[in-house]
Short mmCIF file of C-alpha atoms in Angstrom, two decimals:
data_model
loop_
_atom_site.label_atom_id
_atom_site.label_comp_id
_atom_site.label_asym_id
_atom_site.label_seq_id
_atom_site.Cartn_x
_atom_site.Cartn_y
_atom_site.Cartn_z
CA UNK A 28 57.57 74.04 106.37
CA UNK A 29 54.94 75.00 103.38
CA UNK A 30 54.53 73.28 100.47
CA UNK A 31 54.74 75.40 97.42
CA UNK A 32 53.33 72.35 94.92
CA UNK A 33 50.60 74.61 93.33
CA UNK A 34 49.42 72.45 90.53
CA UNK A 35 46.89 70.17 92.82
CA UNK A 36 45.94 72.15 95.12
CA UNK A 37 43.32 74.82 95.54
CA UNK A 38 43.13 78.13 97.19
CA UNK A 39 41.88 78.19 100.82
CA UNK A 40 38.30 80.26 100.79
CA UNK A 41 37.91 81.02 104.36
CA UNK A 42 41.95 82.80 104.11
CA UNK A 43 40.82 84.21 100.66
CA UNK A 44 37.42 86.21 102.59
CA UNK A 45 39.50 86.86 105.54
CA UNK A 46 42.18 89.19 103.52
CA UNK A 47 39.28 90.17 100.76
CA UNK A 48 37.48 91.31 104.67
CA UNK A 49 40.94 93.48 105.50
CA UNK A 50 41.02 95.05 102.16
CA UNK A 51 44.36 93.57 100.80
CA UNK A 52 44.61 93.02 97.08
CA UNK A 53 45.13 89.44 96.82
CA UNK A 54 45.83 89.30 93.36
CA UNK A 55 48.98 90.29 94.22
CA UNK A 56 49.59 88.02 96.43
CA UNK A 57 48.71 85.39 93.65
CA UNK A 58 51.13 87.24 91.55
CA UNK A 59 54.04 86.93 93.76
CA UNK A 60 53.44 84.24 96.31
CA UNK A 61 50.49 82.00 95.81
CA UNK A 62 51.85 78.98 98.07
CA UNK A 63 50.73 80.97 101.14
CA UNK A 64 47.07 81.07 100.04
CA UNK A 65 46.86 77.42 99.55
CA UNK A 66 48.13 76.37 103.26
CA UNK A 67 45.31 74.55 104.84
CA UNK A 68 45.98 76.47 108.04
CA UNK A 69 46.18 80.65 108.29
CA UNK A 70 45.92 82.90 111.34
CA UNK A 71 44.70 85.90 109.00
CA UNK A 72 42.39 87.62 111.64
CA UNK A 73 44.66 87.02 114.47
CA UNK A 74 47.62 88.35 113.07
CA UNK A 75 45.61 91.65 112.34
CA UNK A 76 44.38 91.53 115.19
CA UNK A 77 47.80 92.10 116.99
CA UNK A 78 49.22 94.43 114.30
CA UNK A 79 45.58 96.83 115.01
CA UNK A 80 46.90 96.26 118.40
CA UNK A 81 50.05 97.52 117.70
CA UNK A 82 48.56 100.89 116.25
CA UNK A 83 48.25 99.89 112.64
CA UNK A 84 45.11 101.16 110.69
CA UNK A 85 43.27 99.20 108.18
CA UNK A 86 45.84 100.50 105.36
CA UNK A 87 49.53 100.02 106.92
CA UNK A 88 47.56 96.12 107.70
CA UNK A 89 46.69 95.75 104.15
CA UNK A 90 50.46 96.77 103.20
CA UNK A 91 51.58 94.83 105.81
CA UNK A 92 50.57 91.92 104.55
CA UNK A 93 50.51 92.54 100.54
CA UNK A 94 54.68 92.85 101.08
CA UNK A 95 54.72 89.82 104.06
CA UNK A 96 51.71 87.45 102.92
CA UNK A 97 53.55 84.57 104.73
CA UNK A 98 53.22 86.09 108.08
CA UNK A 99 49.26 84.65 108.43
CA UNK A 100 51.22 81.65 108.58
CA UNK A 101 52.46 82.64 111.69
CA UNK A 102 51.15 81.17 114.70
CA UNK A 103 49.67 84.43 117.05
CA UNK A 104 52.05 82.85 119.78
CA UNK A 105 55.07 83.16 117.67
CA UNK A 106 53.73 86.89 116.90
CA UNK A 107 53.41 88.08 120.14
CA UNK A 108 57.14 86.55 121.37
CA UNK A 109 58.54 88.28 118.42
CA UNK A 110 57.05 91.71 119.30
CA UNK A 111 58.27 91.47 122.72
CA UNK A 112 61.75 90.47 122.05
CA UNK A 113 61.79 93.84 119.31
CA UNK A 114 60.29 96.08 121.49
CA UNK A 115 63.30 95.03 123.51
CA UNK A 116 65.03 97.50 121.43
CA UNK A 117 62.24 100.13 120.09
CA UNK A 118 61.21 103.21 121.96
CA UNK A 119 57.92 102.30 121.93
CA UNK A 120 55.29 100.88 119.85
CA UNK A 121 54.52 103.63 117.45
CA UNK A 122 58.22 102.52 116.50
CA UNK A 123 57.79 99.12 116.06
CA UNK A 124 55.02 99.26 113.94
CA UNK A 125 56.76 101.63 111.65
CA UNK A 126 59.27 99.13 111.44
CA UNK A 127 57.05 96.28 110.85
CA UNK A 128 55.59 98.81 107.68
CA UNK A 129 58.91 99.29 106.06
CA UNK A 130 60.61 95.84 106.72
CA UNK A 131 57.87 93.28 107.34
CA UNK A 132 60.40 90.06 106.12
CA UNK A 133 62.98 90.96 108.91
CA UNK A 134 59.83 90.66 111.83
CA UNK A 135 57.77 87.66 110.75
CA UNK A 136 60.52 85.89 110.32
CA UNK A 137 60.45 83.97 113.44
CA UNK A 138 62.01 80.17 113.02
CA UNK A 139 65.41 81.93 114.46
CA UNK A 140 63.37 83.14 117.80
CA UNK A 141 66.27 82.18 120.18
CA UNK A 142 68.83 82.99 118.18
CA UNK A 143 67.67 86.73 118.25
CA UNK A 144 66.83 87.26 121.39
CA UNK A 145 70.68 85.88 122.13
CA UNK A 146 72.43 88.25 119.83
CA UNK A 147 70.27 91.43 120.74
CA UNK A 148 71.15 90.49 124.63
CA UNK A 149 74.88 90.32 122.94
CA UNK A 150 74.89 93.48 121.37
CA UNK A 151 73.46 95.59 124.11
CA UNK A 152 76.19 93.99 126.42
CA UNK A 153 78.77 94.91 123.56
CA UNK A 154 77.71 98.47 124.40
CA UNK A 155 75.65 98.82 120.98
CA UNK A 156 72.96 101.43 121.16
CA UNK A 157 69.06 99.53 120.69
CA UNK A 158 69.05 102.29 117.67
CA UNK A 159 71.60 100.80 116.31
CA UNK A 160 70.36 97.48 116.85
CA UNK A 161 66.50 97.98 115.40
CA UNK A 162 68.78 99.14 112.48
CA UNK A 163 70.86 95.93 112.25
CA UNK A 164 67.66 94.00 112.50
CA UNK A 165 65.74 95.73 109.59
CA UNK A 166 68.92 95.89 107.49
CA UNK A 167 70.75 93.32 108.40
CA UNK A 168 68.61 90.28 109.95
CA UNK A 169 70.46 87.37 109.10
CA UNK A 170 73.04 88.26 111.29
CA UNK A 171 70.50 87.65 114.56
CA UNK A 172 69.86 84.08 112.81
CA UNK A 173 73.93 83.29 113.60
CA UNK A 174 73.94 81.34 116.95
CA UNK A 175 75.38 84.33 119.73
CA UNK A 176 78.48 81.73 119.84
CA UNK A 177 79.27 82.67 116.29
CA UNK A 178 78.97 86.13 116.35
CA UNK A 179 80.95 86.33 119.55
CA UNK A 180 83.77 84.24 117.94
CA UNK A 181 84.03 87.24 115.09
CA UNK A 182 83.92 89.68 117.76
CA UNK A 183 86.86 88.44 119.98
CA UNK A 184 88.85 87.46 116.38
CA UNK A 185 88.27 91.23 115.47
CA UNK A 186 89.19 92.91 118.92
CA UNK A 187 92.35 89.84 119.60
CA UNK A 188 93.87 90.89 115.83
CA UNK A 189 93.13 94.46 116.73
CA UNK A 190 95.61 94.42 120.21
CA UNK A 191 98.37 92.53 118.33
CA UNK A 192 98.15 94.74 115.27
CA UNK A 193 99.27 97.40 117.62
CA UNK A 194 95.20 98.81 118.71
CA UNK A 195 95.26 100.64 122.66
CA UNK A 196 92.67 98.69 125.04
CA UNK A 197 91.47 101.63 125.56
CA UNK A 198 90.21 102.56 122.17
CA UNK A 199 89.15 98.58 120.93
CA UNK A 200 85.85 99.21 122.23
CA UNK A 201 85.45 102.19 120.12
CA UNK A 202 87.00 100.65 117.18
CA UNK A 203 84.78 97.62 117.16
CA UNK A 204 81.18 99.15 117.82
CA UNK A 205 82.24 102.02 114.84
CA UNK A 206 82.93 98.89 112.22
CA UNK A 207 80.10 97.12 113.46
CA UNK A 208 77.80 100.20 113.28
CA UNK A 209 79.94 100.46 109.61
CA UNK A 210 79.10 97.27 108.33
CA UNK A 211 77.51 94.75 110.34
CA UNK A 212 77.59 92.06 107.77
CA UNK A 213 81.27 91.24 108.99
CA UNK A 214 79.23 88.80 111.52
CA UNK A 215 78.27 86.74 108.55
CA UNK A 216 82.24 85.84 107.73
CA UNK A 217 84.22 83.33 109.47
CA UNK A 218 87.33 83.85 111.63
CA UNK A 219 89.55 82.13 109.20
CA UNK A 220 88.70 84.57 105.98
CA UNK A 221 89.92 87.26 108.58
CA UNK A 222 92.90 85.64 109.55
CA UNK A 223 94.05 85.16 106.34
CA UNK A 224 93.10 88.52 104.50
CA UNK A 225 95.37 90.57 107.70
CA UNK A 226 98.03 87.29 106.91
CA UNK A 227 97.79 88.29 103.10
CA UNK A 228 98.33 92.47 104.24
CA UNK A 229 101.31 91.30 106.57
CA UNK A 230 103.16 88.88 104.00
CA UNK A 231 102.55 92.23 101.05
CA UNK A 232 104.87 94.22 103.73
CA UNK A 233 101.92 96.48 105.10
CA UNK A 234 103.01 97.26 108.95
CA UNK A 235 100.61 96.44 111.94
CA UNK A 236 100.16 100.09 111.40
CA UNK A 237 99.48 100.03 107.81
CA UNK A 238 97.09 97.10 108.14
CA UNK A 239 95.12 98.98 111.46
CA UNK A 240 94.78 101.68 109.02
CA UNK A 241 93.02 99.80 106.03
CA UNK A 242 90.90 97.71 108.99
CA UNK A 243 89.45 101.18 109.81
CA UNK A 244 89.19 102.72 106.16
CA UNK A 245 87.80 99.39 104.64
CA UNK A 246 84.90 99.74 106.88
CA UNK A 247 84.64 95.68 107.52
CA UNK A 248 84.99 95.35 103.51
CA UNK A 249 88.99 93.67 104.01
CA UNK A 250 86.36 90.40 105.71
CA UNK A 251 84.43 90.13 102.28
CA UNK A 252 87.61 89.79 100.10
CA UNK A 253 90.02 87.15 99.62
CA UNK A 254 93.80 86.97 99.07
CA UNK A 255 93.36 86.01 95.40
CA UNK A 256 91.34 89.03 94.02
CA UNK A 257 93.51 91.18 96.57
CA UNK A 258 96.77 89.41 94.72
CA UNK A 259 94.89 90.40 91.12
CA UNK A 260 93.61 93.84 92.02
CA UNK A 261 97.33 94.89 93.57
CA UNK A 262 98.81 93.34 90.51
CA UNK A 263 96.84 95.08 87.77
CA UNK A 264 97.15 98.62 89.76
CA UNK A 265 100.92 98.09 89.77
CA UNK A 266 101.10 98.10 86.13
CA UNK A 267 98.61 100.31 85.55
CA UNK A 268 100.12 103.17 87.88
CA UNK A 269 103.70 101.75 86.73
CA UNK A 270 104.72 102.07 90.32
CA UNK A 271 107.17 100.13 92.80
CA UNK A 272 105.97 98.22 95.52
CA UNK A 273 106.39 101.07 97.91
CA UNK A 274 104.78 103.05 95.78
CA UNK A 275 101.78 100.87 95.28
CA UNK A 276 101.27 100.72 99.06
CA UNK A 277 100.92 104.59 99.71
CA UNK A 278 98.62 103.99 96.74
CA UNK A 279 96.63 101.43 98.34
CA UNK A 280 96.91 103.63 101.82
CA UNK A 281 95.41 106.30 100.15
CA UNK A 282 92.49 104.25 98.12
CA UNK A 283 92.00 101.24 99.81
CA UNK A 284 89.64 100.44 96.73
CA UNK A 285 92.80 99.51 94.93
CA UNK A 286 92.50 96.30 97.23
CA UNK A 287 89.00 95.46 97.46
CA UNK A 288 87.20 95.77 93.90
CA UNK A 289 87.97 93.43 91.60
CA UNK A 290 89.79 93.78 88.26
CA UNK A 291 87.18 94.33 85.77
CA UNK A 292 86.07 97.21 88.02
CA UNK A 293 88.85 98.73 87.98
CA UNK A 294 89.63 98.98 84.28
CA UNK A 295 85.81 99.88 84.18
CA UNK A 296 86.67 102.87 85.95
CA UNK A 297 89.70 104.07 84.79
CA UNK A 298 88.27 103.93 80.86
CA UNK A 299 85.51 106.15 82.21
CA UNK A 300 87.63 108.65 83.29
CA UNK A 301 89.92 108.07 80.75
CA UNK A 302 87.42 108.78 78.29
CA UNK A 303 86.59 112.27 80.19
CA UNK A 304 89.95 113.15 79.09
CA UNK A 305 91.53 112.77 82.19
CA UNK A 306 95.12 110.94 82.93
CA UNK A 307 96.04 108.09 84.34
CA UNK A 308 98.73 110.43 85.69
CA UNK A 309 96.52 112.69 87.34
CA UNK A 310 94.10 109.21 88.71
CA UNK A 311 97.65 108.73 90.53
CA UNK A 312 97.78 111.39 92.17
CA UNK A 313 94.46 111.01 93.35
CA UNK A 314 93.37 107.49 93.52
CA UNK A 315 89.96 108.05 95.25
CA UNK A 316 88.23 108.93 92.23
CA UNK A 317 87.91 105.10 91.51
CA UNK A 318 85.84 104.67 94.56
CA UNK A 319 83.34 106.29 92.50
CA UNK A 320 81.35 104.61 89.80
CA UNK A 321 81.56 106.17 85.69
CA UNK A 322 77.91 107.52 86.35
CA UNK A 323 79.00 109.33 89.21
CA UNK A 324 82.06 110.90 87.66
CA UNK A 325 80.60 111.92 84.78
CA UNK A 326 77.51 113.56 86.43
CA UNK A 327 79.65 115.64 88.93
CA UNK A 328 82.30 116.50 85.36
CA UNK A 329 79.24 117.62 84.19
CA UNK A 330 78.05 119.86 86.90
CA UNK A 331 81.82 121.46 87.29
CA UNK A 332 82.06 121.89 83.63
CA UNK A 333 78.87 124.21 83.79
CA UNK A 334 80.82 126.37 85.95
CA UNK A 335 83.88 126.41 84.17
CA UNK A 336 85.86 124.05 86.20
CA UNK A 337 88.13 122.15 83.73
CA UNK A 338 89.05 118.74 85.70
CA UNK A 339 91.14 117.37 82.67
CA UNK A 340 93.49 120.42 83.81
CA UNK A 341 93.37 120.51 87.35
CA UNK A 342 93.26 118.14 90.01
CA UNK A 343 90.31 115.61 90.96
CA UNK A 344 90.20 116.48 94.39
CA UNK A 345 86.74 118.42 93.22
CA UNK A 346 85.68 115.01 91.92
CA UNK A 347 86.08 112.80 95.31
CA UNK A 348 84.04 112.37 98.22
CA UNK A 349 80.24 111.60 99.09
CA UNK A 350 77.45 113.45 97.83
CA UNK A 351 77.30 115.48 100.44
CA UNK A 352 80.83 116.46 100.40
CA UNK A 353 80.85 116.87 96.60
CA UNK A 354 77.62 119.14 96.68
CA UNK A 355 80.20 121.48 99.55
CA UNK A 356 82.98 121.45 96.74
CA UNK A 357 80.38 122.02 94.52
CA UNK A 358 79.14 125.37 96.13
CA UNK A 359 82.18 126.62 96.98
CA UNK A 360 82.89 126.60 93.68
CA UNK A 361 80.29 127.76 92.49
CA UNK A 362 80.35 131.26 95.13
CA UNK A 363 83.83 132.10 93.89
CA UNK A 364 82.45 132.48 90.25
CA UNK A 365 79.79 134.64 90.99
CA UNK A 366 81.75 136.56 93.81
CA UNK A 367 82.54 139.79 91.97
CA UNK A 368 86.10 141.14 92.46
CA UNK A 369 86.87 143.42 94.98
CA UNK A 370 89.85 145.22 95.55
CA UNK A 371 89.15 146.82 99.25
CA UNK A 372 92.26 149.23 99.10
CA UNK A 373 91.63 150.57 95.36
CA UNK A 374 90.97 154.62 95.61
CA UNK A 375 87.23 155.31 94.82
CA UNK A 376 86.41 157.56 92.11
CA UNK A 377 84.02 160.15 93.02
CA UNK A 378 83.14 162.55 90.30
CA UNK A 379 82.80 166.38 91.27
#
């Protein structure tokens, strides 16, 4: 542990001339975290030392440690396990390195050593692919900081509820390294909150079916929620839709965001497009659209509306979708306007 008392204490010179030696601006470092500069003890050459080592030149160390300051607080022993247990997963060290450049937090932080090494040795028994875990550990770190007992304990929760919801043995395996790859931060939740969310689907008359479904579309998101807002958001789309409860299930089927944002983003949404001139008639028909936030919606309106596509009397099927499939719509829209019309059996006309 560092202290981070800064009004006694004064900057350590020999740390100061070793970074001011390597180039890095320390008056950022001042700016944003000055605690590290007054720790009597700092393994500043050292730790450049193994990053040069690593193939990083005089700039990416300078970055390096402008964005990670804290990591010449690392001892070089602590350095050197953590680059062996990541190159555990990286093609090589041109990789790693890269890594360390774009996401130094994630590597120097080292106090959960064990704890990584166990989970990485998890996932690659799961059947995870290493590029898929150098991912998780960039993006998603403090899921390695879980003890492996933890993590497991989600896993088996996940692939037990996915058999009794009706799931093949044969596909589970598939199922559970696509959600994980989807949204690894379902490690971080407990197996209670997921017991009672599928509880919550099961008592609101979904079917195993139904809820295997929303498991899959939700992408992990059903382990983030809780019956309340669910109870709130289903409520307010009910009266909003002026539907039964049937209805509102197909509805939920369809646009599982009906479940999982909360009510104030909902009516956000639905005045947005409201205010494009569109019906909560035609939202109905195709829910989707409120996966997608006002600035979204009213950029691609926008873009449509050059080309003469009127969404407030058509469908919003154009609307839905990720960027990429939007920018498809988009052009196939766009080809059909400035296709000219051709009528291949009309006579020709020759003149004499």
């Amino acid at each position: 542990s560092y202290t981070t008392d800064t009004k006694s204490r004064e900057e350590n010179k020999k740390t100061i001339e070793s970074l001011y030696s390597l180039s890095v601006d320390i008056k950022k470092i001042r700016r944003l975290k000055e605690w590290v500069l007054l720790q009597d003890v700092a393994y500043v050459k050292e730790i450049a030392g193994i990053l040069q080592d690593m193939g990083a030149d005089e700039t990416a160390v300078a970055n390096i440690l402008e964005r990670c300051p804290e990591a010449i607080l690392r001892t070089p022993e602590e350095i050197n396990s953590q680059r062996a247990l990541w190159q555990l997963v990286c093609q090589n060290e041109k990789q790693l390195i890269k890594l360390i450049e774009q996401f130094p937090e994630s590597f120097f932080t080292t106090k959960y050593h064990q704890n990584q090494k166990a989970n990485i040795t998890f996932f690659q028994e799961l059947g995870l692919k290493n590029n898929i875990i150098t991912r998780f550990l960039t993006s998603a770190p403090n899921i390695f900081y879980n003890p492996v007992e933890k993590n497991k304990n989600v896993i088996e929760t996940l692939q037990r509820n996915y058999l009794n919801l009706g799931g093949s043995d044969a596909n589970m395996k598939i199922w559970i390294l696509k959600l994980l790859s989807q949204n690894p931060f379902i490690l971080l939740n407990n197996s209670t909150t997921i017991q009672d969310n599928l509880e919550f689907l099961q008592k609101n008359d979904f079917t195993d079916h139904e809820v295997l479904q929303l498991l899959s579309k939700l992408k992990g998101f059903i382990f983030q929620l809780n019956s309340t807002t669910m109870q709130k958001s289903m409520h307010f789309s009910k009266n909003v839709f002026n539907c039964s409860d049937q209805e509102l299930k197909e509805l939920v089927l369809k646009c599982p965001a009906l479940l999982y944002y909360s009510v104030p983003v909902l009516e956000e949404r639905l005045e947005g497009l409201r205010k494009e001139g569109i019906s909560v008639a035609q939202i109905r028909k195709t829910p989707m659209v409120l996966e997608l936030t006002t600035q979204i919606v009213q950029y691609r309106i926008k873009k449509l509306s050059a080309l003469g596509y009127d969404v407030k009397s058509g469908n919003l099927e154009s609307l839905n979708g990720t960027k990429k499939d939007f920018e498809v719509t988009y052009g196939k829209i766009q080809s059909k306007k400035e296709r000219p019309i051709f009528n291949p059996v009309a006579p020709i006309h020759i003149e004499d």
